[in-house]
Coordinates of C-alpha atoms in Angstrom, one line a residue:
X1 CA 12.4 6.7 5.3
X2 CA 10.9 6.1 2.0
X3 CA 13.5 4.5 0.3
X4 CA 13.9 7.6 -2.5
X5 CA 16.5 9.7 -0.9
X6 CA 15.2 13.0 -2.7
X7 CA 11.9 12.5 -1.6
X8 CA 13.2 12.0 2.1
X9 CA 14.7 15.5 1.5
X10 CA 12.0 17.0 0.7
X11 CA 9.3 15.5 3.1
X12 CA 11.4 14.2 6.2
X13 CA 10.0 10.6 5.4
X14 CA 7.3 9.6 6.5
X15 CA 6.0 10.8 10.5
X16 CA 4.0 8.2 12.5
X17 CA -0.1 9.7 13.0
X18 CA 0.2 12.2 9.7
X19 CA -1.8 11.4 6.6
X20 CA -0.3 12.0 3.4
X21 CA -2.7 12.4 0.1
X22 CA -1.7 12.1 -3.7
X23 CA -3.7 12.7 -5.7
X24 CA -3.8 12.3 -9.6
X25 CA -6.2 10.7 -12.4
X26 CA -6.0 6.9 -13.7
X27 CA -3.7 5.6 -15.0
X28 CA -0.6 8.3 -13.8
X29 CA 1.1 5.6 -11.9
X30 CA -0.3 5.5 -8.8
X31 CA 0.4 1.5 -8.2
X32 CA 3.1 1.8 -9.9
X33 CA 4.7 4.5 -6.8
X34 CA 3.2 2.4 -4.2
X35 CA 4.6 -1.4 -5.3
X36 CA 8.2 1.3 -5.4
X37 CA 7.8 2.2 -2.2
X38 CA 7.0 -1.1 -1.4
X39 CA 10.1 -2.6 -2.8
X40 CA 12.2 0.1 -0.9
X41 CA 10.7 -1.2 2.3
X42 CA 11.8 -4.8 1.0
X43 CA 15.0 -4.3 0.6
X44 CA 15.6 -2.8 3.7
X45 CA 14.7 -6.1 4.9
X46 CA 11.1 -4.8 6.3
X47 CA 7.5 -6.6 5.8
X48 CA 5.2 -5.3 3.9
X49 CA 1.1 -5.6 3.4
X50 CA -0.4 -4.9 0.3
X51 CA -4.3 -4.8 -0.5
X52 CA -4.8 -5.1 -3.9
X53 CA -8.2 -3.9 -4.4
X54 CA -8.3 -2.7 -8.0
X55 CA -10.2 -5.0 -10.0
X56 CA -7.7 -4.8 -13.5
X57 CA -4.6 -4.8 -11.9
X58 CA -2.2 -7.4 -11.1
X59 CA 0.3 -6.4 -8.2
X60 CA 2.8 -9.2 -8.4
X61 CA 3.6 -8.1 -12.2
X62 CA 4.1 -4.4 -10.6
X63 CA 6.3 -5.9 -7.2
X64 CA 8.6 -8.4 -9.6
X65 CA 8.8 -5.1 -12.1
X66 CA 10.2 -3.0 -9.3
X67 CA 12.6 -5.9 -7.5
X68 CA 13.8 -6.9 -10.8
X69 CA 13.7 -3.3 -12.9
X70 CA 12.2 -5.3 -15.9
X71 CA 9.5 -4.7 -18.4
X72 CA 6.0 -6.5 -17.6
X73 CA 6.9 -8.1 -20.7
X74 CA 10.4 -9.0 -19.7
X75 CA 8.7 -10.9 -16.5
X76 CA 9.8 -14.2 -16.2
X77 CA 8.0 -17.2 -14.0
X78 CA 10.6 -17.1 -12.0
X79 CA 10.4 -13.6 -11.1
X80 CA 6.8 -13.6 -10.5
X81 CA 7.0 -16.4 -8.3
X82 CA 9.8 -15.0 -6.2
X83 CA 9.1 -15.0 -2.6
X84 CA 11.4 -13.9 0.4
X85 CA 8.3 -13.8 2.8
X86 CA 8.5 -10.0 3.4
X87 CA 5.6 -8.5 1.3
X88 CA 2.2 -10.3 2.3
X89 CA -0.6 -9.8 -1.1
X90 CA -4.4 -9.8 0.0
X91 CA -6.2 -9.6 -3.1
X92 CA -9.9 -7.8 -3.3
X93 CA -12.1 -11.2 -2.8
X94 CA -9.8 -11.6 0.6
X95 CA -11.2 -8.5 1.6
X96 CA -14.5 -7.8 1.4
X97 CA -15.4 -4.5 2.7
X98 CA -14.0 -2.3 5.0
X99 CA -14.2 -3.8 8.5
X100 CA -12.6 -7.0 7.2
X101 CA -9.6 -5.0 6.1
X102 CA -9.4 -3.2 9.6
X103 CA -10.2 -6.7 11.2
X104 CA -6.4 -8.2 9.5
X105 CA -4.3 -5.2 10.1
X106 CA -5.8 -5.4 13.8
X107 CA -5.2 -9.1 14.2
X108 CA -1.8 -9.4 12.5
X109 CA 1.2 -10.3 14.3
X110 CA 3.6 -9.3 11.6
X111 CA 5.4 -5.8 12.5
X112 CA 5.0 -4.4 8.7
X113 CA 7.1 -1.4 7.9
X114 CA 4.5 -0.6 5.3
X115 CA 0.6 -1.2 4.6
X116 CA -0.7 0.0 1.0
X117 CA -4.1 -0.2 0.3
X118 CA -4.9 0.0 -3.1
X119 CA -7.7 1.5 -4.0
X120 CA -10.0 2.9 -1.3
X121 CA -12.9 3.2 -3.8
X122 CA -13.6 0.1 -3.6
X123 CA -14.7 0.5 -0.4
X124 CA -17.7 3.2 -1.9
X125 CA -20.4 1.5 -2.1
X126 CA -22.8 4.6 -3.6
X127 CA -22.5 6.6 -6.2
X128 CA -24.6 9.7 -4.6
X129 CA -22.3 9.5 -1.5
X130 CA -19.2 8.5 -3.4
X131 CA -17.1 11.4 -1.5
X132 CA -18.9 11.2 1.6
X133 CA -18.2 7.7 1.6
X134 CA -14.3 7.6 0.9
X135 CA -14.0 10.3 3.4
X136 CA -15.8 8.6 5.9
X137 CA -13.3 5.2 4.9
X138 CA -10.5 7.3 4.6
X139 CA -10.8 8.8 8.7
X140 CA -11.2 5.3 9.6
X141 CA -7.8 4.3 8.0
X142 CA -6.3 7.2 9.8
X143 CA -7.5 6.3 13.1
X144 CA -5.9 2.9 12.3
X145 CA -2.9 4.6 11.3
X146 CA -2.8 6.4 14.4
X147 CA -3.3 3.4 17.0
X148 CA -0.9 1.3 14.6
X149 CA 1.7 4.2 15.5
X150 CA 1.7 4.7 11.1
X151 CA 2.3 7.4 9.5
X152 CA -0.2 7.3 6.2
X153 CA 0.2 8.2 2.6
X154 CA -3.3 8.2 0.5
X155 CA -2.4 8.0 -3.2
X156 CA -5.3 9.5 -4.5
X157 CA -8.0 6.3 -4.1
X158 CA -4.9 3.8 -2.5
X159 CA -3.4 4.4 0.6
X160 CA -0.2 3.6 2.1
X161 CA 1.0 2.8 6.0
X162 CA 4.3 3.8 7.2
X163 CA 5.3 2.1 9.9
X164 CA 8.1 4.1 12.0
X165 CA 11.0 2.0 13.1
X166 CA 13.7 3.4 15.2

C-alpha cells in the first residue's frame, strides 16, 4: 500500500515488477509526494532508502515536514535531527553515477519497503542524448526493480521502489 488510502483505491498500491511514471514540471511537488510516501512507509514501521540527488534540495527539511506536518519554517533542531533508524539518506556526492547507486541497493542488507530516487537526471550526463540517456538509466532501475521483487514509481526525473510485503 501507499499509505494514501484514496490513491490505494484507485491504483491497487503498488504491484512488485510494474513501473509507475509521474510526470510534471519543476517545482509541482514532486519531492515533496515522494518524502509523503516515504513517511507513510515510516510509520508503518517499514525502512526506507532515499537518494537525494537534486543539487538545491534538502530532503531532511521535506522528511521532518511530513512526520511532523509543520512548515519548513516551523522546523525545529529537534525535528530535523529526529532519527528512528528507518529512513536511510544518501546524498548526491554518496553516489556518484549510476552503477554506484545500483552497487548499494545490490549490496544492502536492509529489507526497505521503499527506495526513492530523486532525480534520475542527474544521472544524464549529455545534453544531445538527455532522453536517450534517462531512458537508458531509467530500464536499468527497472531491471533492479524487478530482481529486487519492487514495484517502481518514476516521478517524472525521481523514482521510487515499492517493496511488496506480504
Amino acid at each position: 500500500k501507499t499509505g494514501f488510502p484514496e490513491l490505494d483505491r484507485s491504483v491497487k498500491g503498488f504491484l512488485p515488477g510494474h513501473v509507475y511514471v509521474l510526470t510534471g514540471n519543476t517545482n509541482v511537488g514532486k519531492t515533496s509526494l515522494a518524502a509523503n510516501f516515504v513517511e507513510r512507509v515510516r510509520q508503518q514501521g517499514k525502512p526506507s532508502l532515499y537518494f537525494a540527488l537534486e543539487p538545491d534540495s534538502s530532503i531532511v527539511s521535506y522528511l521532518a515536514s511530513c512526520r511532523t506536518e509543520k512548515k519548513f519554517d516551523d522546523l525545529t533542531e529537534d525535528d530535523l535531527m529526529f532519527d528512528d533508524n528507518l529512513v536511510h539518506v544518501y546524498k548526491k556526492s554518496d553516489v556518484k553515477d549510476l552503477n554506484k547507486l545500483v552497487e548499494i541497493v545490490k549490496s544492502t542488507e536492509i529489507q526497505y519497503g521503499l527506495i526513492v530516487i530523486d532525480h534520475i537526471g542527474y544521472f544524464v550526463t549529455s545534453n544531445s542524448n538527455r532522453t536517450q540517456e534517462e531512458s537508458n538509466a531509467m530500464k536499468e532501475l527497472a531491471q533492479l526493480a524487478k530482481q529486487a521483487s519492487l514495484a517502481k514509481i518514476t516521478l517524472e526525473t525521481s523514482g521510487v521502489f515499492y517493496r511488496d510485503w506480504e
